[in-house]
Amino acid sequence: MGYGITIRVQGDYALFTRPEMKVERVSYDVITPSAARGIIEAVYWKPAIRWVIEKIHVLKEIQFTNIRRNEVSDKASVDNALQVMKGANKPLYIAATEARQQRAAMVLKDVDYVIEAHFELTEKAGPDDTKEKHYNMVLRRLRNGQHFHAPCLGTREFPARVMLIEDKGGIPTSPLTGKRDLGYMLYDLDFSNPRDIQPMFFRAVMEDGEITVPKPEEVRR
């Protein structure tokens, strides 16, 4: 177990896309562990550490709404970029007006979560990478509202407000009661084999507004 932090994450809208929905985007009921990790990494991440999500608190009723979003159907080609870097005279852009398409999305609205997480040192940690050093740096960045890129709730157009909770005793009580099976949810991507990156799923069960997230080694079994 490494040093832990507790943060509160809020936003007007969120979209944690279910991968099984191929045509229109549909969000999971709550934030996924991988999205929670992404928010923390937007604040602080180094190759020497790995964030592990422990628990997710859901502080508001789960509400969905339908919206329409403009997306582009194309991706920037890596091969095209490499050819341009080598001197090829080819356009290197995506014409948004030509590739734009409108898609419906079922998104969450008015979300409020508390995320408990800790970090562990990786094999890339050097002699100067102490746990105390990284812990103090992430605390400082959270207190000052600093981040490497804007934290978001699933997609870039849904920004997240992030606040450090200094004392776990200050976690608000969830209004949700009882046990609710949320079904299988994306846990994260398994990067243990860089040549064969695979998605990992777990059975998410929320009890009194809390979801206990299993450890990565438990999900890989």
CSV table of N, CA and C in Angstrom, one decimal, residues 13-130:
chain,number,residue,atom,x,y,z
A,13,TYR,N,-21.9,17.6,-16.5
A,13,TYR,CA,-22.2,16.4,-17.4
A,13,TYR,C,-21.0,15.5,-17.4
A,14,ALA,N,-21.3,14.2,-17.7
A,14,ALA,CA,-20.2,13.2,-17.8
A,14,ALA,C,-20.6,12.1,-18.8
A,15,LEU,N,-19.6,11.6,-19.4
A,15,LEU,CA,-19.8,10.5,-20.4
A,15,LEU,C,-18.7,9.5,-20.3
A,16,PHE,N,-19.0,8.4,-19.6
A,16,PHE,CA,-18.1,7.3,-19.4
A,16,PHE,C,-18.6,6.1,-20.4
A,17,THR,N,-18.1,6.2,-21.6
A,17,THR,CA,-18.7,5.4,-22.7
A,17,THR,C,-18.6,3.9,-22.5
A,18,ARG,N,-19.7,3.3,-22.7
A,18,ARG,CA,-19.8,1.8,-22.7
A,18,ARG,C,-19.2,1.3,-24.0
A,19,PRO,N,-18.2,0.5,-23.9
A,19,PRO,CA,-17.5,0.0,-25.2
A,19,PRO,C,-18.4,-0.9,-26.0
A,20,GLU,N,-19.4,-1.5,-25.4
A,20,GLU,CA,-20.3,-2.4,-26.2
A,20,GLU,C,-21.3,-1.7,-27.1
A,21,MET,N,-21.5,-0.3,-26.8
A,21,MET,CA,-22.4,0.5,-27.6
A,21,MET,C,-21.6,1.0,-28.8
A,22,LYS,N,-21.8,0.5,-30.0
A,22,LYS,CA,-21.0,0.8,-31.2
A,22,LYS,C,-21.5,2.0,-31.9
A,23,VAL,N,-22.8,2.3,-31.9
A,23,VAL,CA,-23.3,3.3,-32.8
A,23,VAL,C,-23.4,4.7,-32.0
A,24,GLU,N,-24.3,4.7,-31.0
A,24,GLU,CA,-24.5,5.9,-30.2
A,24,GLU,C,-23.8,5.7,-28.9
A,25,ARG,N,-23.3,6.8,-28.3
A,25,ARG,CA,-22.6,6.7,-27.0
A,25,ARG,C,-23.6,6.6,-25.9
A,26,VAL,N,-23.3,5.7,-25.0
A,26,VAL,CA,-24.1,5.5,-23.8
A,26,VAL,C,-23.2,5.4,-22.6
A,27,SER,N,-23.5,6.2,-21.6
A,27,SER,CA,-22.6,6.2,-20.4
A,27,SER,C,-22.8,5.1,-19.4
A,28,TYR,N,-21.8,4.7,-18.7
A,28,TYR,CA,-22.0,3.8,-17.6
A,28,TYR,C,-22.8,4.6,-16.5
A,29,ASP,N,-23.3,4.0,-15.5
A,29,ASP,CA,-24.1,4.7,-14.5
A,29,ASP,C,-23.2,5.6,-13.6
A,30,VAL,N,-21.9,5.2,-13.4
A,30,VAL,CA,-21.0,6.0,-12.6
A,30,VAL,C,-19.7,6.1,-13.2
A,31,ILE,N,-18.8,6.8,-12.7
A,31,ILE,CA,-17.4,7.0,-13.2
A,31,ILE,C,-16.7,5.6,-13.1
A,32,THR,N,-15.9,5.3,-14.1
A,32,THR,CA,-15.2,4.1,-14.1
A,32,THR,C,-13.8,4.3,-13.4
A,33,PRO,N,-13.2,3.2,-12.9
A,33,PRO,CA,-11.9,3.4,-12.3
A,33,PRO,C,-10.9,4.0,-13.3
A,34,SER,N,-10.9,3.6,-14.6
A,34,SER,CA,-10.0,4.2,-15.5
A,34,SER,C,-10.2,5.7,-15.7
A,35,ALA,N,-11.4,6.1,-15.7
A,35,ALA,CA,-11.7,7.6,-15.8
A,35,ALA,C,-11.2,8.3,-14.5
A,36,ALA,N,-11.4,7.7,-13.4
A,36,ALA,CA,-11.0,8.3,-12.1
A,36,ALA,C,-9.4,8.4,-12.1
A,37,ARG,N,-8.8,7.3,-12.6
A,37,ARG,CA,-7.3,7.4,-12.7
A,37,ARG,C,-6.9,8.5,-13.7
A,38,GLY,N,-7.6,8.7,-14.8
A,38,GLY,CA,-7.3,9.7,-15.7
A,38,GLY,C,-7.4,11.1,-15.1
A,39,ILE,N,-8.4,11.3,-14.3
A,39,ILE,CA,-8.5,12.6,-13.6
A,39,ILE,C,-7.3,12.9,-12.7
A,40,ILE,N,-7.0,11.9,-11.9
A,40,ILE,CA,-5.8,12.1,-11.0
A,40,ILE,C,-4.5,12.3,-11.8
A,41,GLU,N,-4.4,11.6,-12.9
A,41,GLU,CA,-3.1,11.7,-13.7
A,41,GLU,C,-3.1,13.1,-14.4
A,42,ALA,N,-4.3,13.7,-14.6
A,42,ALA,CA,-4.3,15.1,-15.2
A,42,ALA,C,-3.6,16.0,-14.1
A,43,VAL,N,-3.8,15.7,-12.9
A,43,VAL,CA,-3.2,16.6,-11.8
A,43,VAL,C,-1.7,16.2,-11.6
A,44,TYR,N,-1.4,14.9,-11.5
A,44,TYR,CA,0.0,14.6,-11.2
A,44,TYR,C,0.2,13.1,-11.6
A,45,TRP,N,1.2,13.0,-12.5
A,45,TRP,CA,1.6,11.7,-12.9
A,45,TRP,C,3.1,11.7,-13.3
A,46,LYS,N,3.8,10.7,-13.0
A,46,LYS,CA,5.2,10.5,-13.4
A,46,LYS,C,5.4,9.1,-13.8
A,47,PRO,N,6.4,8.8,-14.7
A,47,PRO,CA,6.6,7.3,-15.0
A,47,PRO,C,7.0,6.5,-13.7
A,48,ALA,N,7.4,7.2,-12.7
A,48,ALA,CA,7.9,6.4,-11.5
A,48,ALA,C,6.7,6.0,-10.6
A,49,ILE,N,5.5,6.4,-10.9
A,49,ILE,CA,4.4,6.1,-10.0
A,49,ILE,C,3.2,5.5,-10.9
A,50,ARG,N,2.4,4.7,-10.2
A,50,ARG,CA,1.2,4.1,-10.8
A,50,ARG,C,0.0,4.4,-9.8
A,51,TRP,N,-1.0,5.0,-10.3
A,51,TRP,CA,-2.2,5.3,-9.4
A,51,TRP,C,-3.1,4.1,-9.4
A,52,VAL,N,-3.6,3.7,-8.2
A,52,VAL,CA,-4.6,2.6,-8.1
A,52,VAL,C,-5.8,3.2,-7.4
A,53,ILE,N,-7.0,3.0,-8.0
A,53,ILE,CA,-8.2,3.5,-7.4
A,53,ILE,C,-8.7,2.4,-6.4
A,54,GLU,N,-9.1,2.9,-5.2
A,54,GLU,CA,-9.5,2.0,-4.1
A,54,GLU,C,-11.0,2.0,-4.0
A,55,LYS,N,-11.6,3.2,-4.0
A,55,LYS,CA,-13.1,3.3,-3.7
A,55,LYS,C,-13.6,4.5,-4.4
A,56,ILE,N,-14.9,4.4,-4.8
A,56,ILE,CA,-15.6,5.5,-5.4
A,56,ILE,C,-16.9,5.8,-4.6
A,57,HIS,N,-17.1,7.0,-4.2
A,57,HIS,CA,-18.3,7.4,-3.5
A,57,HIS,C,-19.2,8.1,-4.5
A,58,VAL,N,-20.4,7.8,-4.6
A,58,VAL,CA,-21.4,8.5,-5.5
A,58,VAL,C,-22.3,9.3,-4.6
A,59,LEU,N,-22.2,10.6,-4.7
A,59,LEU,CA,-22.8,11.5,-3.8
A,59,LEU,C,-24.1,12.1,-4.2
A,60,LYS,N,-24.5,11.8,-5.5
A,60,LYS,CA,-25.8,12.3,-6.0
A,60,LYS,C,-26.5,11.2,-6.7
A,61,GLU,N,-27.8,11.4,-6.8
A,61,GLU,CA,-28.6,10.4,-7.6
A,61,GLU,C,-28.1,10.3,-9.0
A,62,ILE,N,-28.2,9.1,-9.6
A,62,ILE,CA,-27.7,8.9,-11.0
A,62,ILE,C,-28.8,9.4,-11.9
A,63,GLN,N,-28.4,10.4,-12.7
A,63,GLN,CA,-29.4,11.0,-13.7
A,63,GLN,C,-28.8,11.0,-15.1
A,64,PHE,N,-29.6,10.6,-16.0
A,64,PHE,CA,-29.2,10.6,-17.4
A,64,PHE,C,-30.0,11.7,-18.2
A,65,THR,N,-29.4,12.1,-19.3
A,65,THR,CA,-30.0,13.0,-20.2
A,65,THR,C,-29.5,12.7,-21.6
A,66,ASN,N,-30.3,13.1,-22.6
A,66,ASN,CA,-29.8,12.8,-24.0
A,66,ASN,C,-29.4,14.1,-24.7
A,67,ILE,N,-28.3,14.0,-25.4
A,67,ILE,CA,-27.8,15.2,-26.1
A,67,ILE,C,-27.3,14.8,-27.5
A,68,ARG,N,-27.1,15.7,-28.3
A,68,ARG,CA,-26.5,15.4,-29.6
A,68,ARG,C,-25.1,16.2,-29.7
A,69,ARG,N,-24.1,15.5,-30.2
A,69,ARG,CA,-22.8,16.1,-30.2
A,69,ARG,C,-22.2,15.9,-31.6
A,70,ASN,N,-21.4,16.9,-32.0
A,70,ASN,CA,-20.7,16.9,-33.3
A,70,ASN,C,-19.4,16.2,-33.1
A,71,GLU,N,-19.1,15.2,-33.9
A,71,GLU,CA,-17.8,14.5,-33.8
A,71,GLU,C,-17.3,14.4,-35.2
A,72,VAL,N,-16.0,14.1,-35.2
A,72,VAL,CA,-15.4,13.9,-36.5
A,72,VAL,C,-15.2,12.4,-36.7
A,73,SER,N,-15.4,11.9,-37.9
A,73,SER,CA,-15.3,10.4,-38.1
A,73,SER,C,-13.9,9.9,-38.4
A,74,ASP,N,-13.0,10.8,-38.6
A,74,ASP,CA,-11.6,10.4,-39.0
A,74,ASP,C,-10.7,10.6,-37.8
A,75,LYS,N,-9.5,9.9,-37.9
A,75,LYS,CA,-8.4,10.1,-37.0
A,75,LYS,C,-7.2,10.6,-37.8
A,76,ALA,N,-6.3,11.3,-37.1
A,76,ALA,CA,-5.1,11.7,-37.7
A,76,ALA,C,-4.3,10.4,-38.0
A,77,SER,N,-3.8,10.3,-39.2
A,77,SER,CA,-3.0,9.1,-39.6
A,77,SER,C,-1.6,9.2,-39.1
A,78,VAL,N,-1.1,8.2,-38.3
A,78,VAL,CA,0.3,8.2,-37.9
A,78,VAL,C,1.2,8.0,-39.1
A,79,ASP,N,0.8,7.1,-40.0
A,79,ASP,CA,1.7,6.9,-41.2
A,79,ASP,C,1.8,8.2,-42.0
A,80,ASN,N,0.7,9.0,-42.1
A,80,ASN,CA,0.7,10.2,-42.8
A,80,ASN,C,1.6,11.2,-42.2
A,81,ALA,N,1.5,11.3,-40.8
A,81,ALA,CA,2.4,12.2,-40.1
A,81,ALA,C,3.9,11.8,-40.2
A,82,LEU,N,4.2,10.5,-40.2
A,82,LEU,CA,5.6,10.1,-40.4
A,82,LEU,C,6.1,10.5,-41.8
A,83,GLN,N,5.2,10.3,-42.8
A,83,GLN,CA,5.6,10.7,-44.1
A,83,GLN,C,5.9,12.2,-44.3
A,84,VAL,N,5.1,13.0,-43.6
A,84,VAL,CA,5.3,14.4,-43.7
A,84,VAL,C,6.6,14.8,-43.0
A,85,MET,N,6.9,14.1,-41.9
A,85,MET,CA,8.1,14.4,-41.1
A,85,MET,C,9.3,14.1,-42.0
A,86,LYS,N,9.2,13.1,-42.9
A,86,LYS,CA,10.3,12.8,-43.7
A,86,LYS,C,10.3,13.6,-45.0
A,87,GLY,N,9.4,14.6,-45.1
A,87,GLY,CA,9.5,15.5,-46.2
A,87,GLY,C,8.4,15.4,-47.3
A,88,ALA,N,7.5,14.4,-47.1
A,88,ALA,CA,6.4,14.3,-48.1
A,88,ALA,C,5.5,15.5,-48.1
A,89,ASN,N,5.1,15.9,-49.3
A,89,ASN,CA,4.3,17.1,-49.4
A,89,ASN,C,2.8,16.6,-49.4
A,90,LYS,N,2.3,16.4,-48.2
A,90,LYS,CA,0.9,15.9,-48.1
A,90,LYS,C,0.2,16.8,-47.0
A,91,PRO,N,-1.1,17.0,-47.1
A,91,PRO,CA,-1.8,17.7,-46.1
A,91,PRO,C,-1.8,16.9,-44.8
A,92,LEU,N,-1.6,17.7,-43.7
A,92,LEU,CA,-1.6,17.1,-42.4
A,92,LEU,C,-2.6,17.7,-41.5
A,93,TYR,N,-3.8,17.4,-41.7
A,93,TYR,CA,-4.9,17.9,-40.9
A,93,TYR,C,-6.2,17.1,-41.2
A,94,ILE,N,-7.2,17.3,-40.3
A,94,ILE,CA,-8.5,16.7,-40.5
A,94,ILE,C,-9.5,17.9,-40.8
A,95,ALA,N,-10.1,17.8,-41.9
A,95,ALA,CA,-11.1,18.8,-42.3
A,95,ALA,C,-12.4,18.5,-41.5
A,96,ALA,N,-12.6,19.3,-40.4
A,96,ALA,CA,-13.7,19.0,-39.5
A,96,ALA,C,-15.1,19.1,-40.2
A,97,THR,N,-15.1,20.1,-41.1
A,97,THR,CA,-16.4,20.3,-41.8
A,97,THR,C,-16.8,19.2,-42.7
A,98,GLU,N,-15.7,18.5,-43.2
A,98,GLU,CA,-16.0,17.4,-44.2
A,98,GLU,C,-16.2,16.1,-43.4
A,99,ALA,N,-15.5,15.9,-42.3
A,99,ALA,CA,-15.6,14.6,-41.5
A,99,ALA,C,-16.6,14.7,-40.4
A,100,ARG,N,-17.3,15.8,-40.2
A,100,ARG,CA,-18.2,16.0,-39.1
A,100,ARG,C,-19.4,15.1,-39.2
A,101,GLN,N,-19.8,14.5,-38.1
A,101,GLN,CA,-21.1,13.8,-38.1
A,101,GLN,C,-21.7,14.0,-36.7
A,102,GLN,N,-23.1,14.0,-36.7
A,102,GLN,CA,-23.8,14.2,-35.5
A,102,GLN,C,-24.2,12.9,-34.9
A,103,ARG,N,-23.9,12.7,-33.6
A,103,ARG,CA,-24.3,11.5,-32.9
A,103,ARG,C,-25.0,11.8,-31.6
A,104,ALA,N,-26.0,10.9,-31.3
A,104,ALA,CA,-26.7,11.0,-30.1
A,104,ALA,C,-25.9,10.4,-28.9
A,105,ALA,N,-26.1,10.9,-27.7
A,105,ALA,CA,-25.4,10.4,-26.6
A,105,ALA,C,-26.3,10.4,-25.4
A,106,MET,N,-26.2,9.4,-24.6
A,106,MET,CA,-26.9,9.4,-23.3
A,106,MET,C,-25.9,9.6,-22.2
A,107,VAL,N,-25.9,10.8,-21.6
A,107,VAL,CA,-24.8,11.2,-20.7
A,107,VAL,C,-25.4,11.4,-19.3
A,108,LEU,N,-24.5,11.4,-18.4
A,108,LEU,CA,-24.9,11.7,-17.0
A,108,LEU,C,-24.9,13.2,-16.8
A,109,LYS,N,-25.8,13.6,-15.8
A,109,LYS,CA,-25.8,15.0,-15.5
A,109,LYS,C,-25.7,15.2,-14.0
A,110,ASP,N,-25.1,16.4,-13.7
A,110,ASP,CA,-24.9,16.8,-12.3
A,110,ASP,C,-24.3,15.7,-11.4
A,111,VAL,N,-23.0,15.4,-11.7
A,111,VAL,CA,-22.4,14.3,-11.0
A,111,VAL,C,-21.5,14.8,-9.9
A,112,ASP,N,-21.3,14.0,-8.9
A,112,ASP,CA,-20.5,14.3,-7.7
A,112,ASP,C,-19.9,13.1,-7.1
A,113,TYR,N,-18.6,12.9,-7.2
A,113,TYR,CA,-18.0,11.7,-6.7
A,113,TYR,C,-16.9,12.1,-5.7
A,114,VAL,N,-16.6,11.1,-4.9
A,114,VAL,CA,-15.3,11.2,-4.1
A,114,VAL,C,-14.5,9.9,-4.5
A,115,ILE,N,-13.3,10.1,-4.7
A,115,ILE,CA,-12.4,9.1,-5.2
A,115,ILE,C,-11.3,8.9,-4.2
A,116,GLU,N,-11.1,7.7,-3.7
A,116,GLU,CA,-10.0,7.3,-2.8
A,116,GLU,C,-9.0,6.5,-3.7
A,117,ALA,N,-7.7,6.9,-3.6
A,117,ALA,CA,-6.7,6.3,-4.5
A,117,ALA,C,-5.4,6.4,-3.7
A,118,HIS,N,-4.5,5.5,-4.2
A,118,HIS,CA,-3.1,5.6,-3.7
A,118,HIS,C,-2.2,5.3,-4.9
A,119,PHE,N,-0.9,5.6,-4.7
A,119,PHE,CA,0.0,5.3,-5.8
A,119,PHE,C,1.1,4.3,-5.3
A,120,GLU,N,1.7,3.6,-6.3
A,120,GLU,CA,2.7,2.7,-6.0
A,120,GLU,C,3.9,3.1,-6.9
A,121,LEU,N,5.1,2.8,-6.5
A,121,LEU,CA,6.3,3.1,-7.3
A,121,LEU,C,6.4,2.0,-8.3
A,122,THR,N,6.8,2.4,-9.5
A,122,THR,CA,7.0,1.4,-10.6
A,122,THR,C,8.5,1.1,-10.8
A,123,GLU,N,8.7,0.2,-11.7
A,123,GLU,CA,10.1,-0.3,-12.0
A,123,GLU,C,10.9,0.9,-12.6
A,124,LYS,N,10.3,2.0,-13.0
A,124,LYS,CA,11.0,3.1,-13.6
A,124,LYS,C,11.4,4.1,-12.5
A,125,ALA,N,11.1,3.8,-11.2
A,125,ALA,CA,11.5,4.8,-10.1
A,125,ALA,C,13.0,4.7,-9.9
A,126,GLY,N,13.6,5.9,-9.8
A,126,GLY,CA,15.0,6.0,-9.5
A,126,GLY,C,15.3,6.2,-8.1
A,127,PRO,N,16.5,6.4,-7.7
A,127,PRO,CA,16.9,6.6,-6.3
A,127,PRO,C,16.3,7.8,-5.7
A,128,ASP,N,16.0,8.8,-6.5
A,128,ASP,CA,15.4,10.0,-6.0
A,128,ASP,C,13.9,10.0,-5.9
A,129,ASP,N,13.3,8.9,-6.4
A,129,ASP,CA,11.8,8.8,-6.4
A,129,ASP,C,11.3,8.2,-5.1
A,130,THR,N,11.3,9.0,-4.1
A,130,THR,CA,10.7,8.5,-2.8
A,130,THR,C,9.2,8.7,-2.8
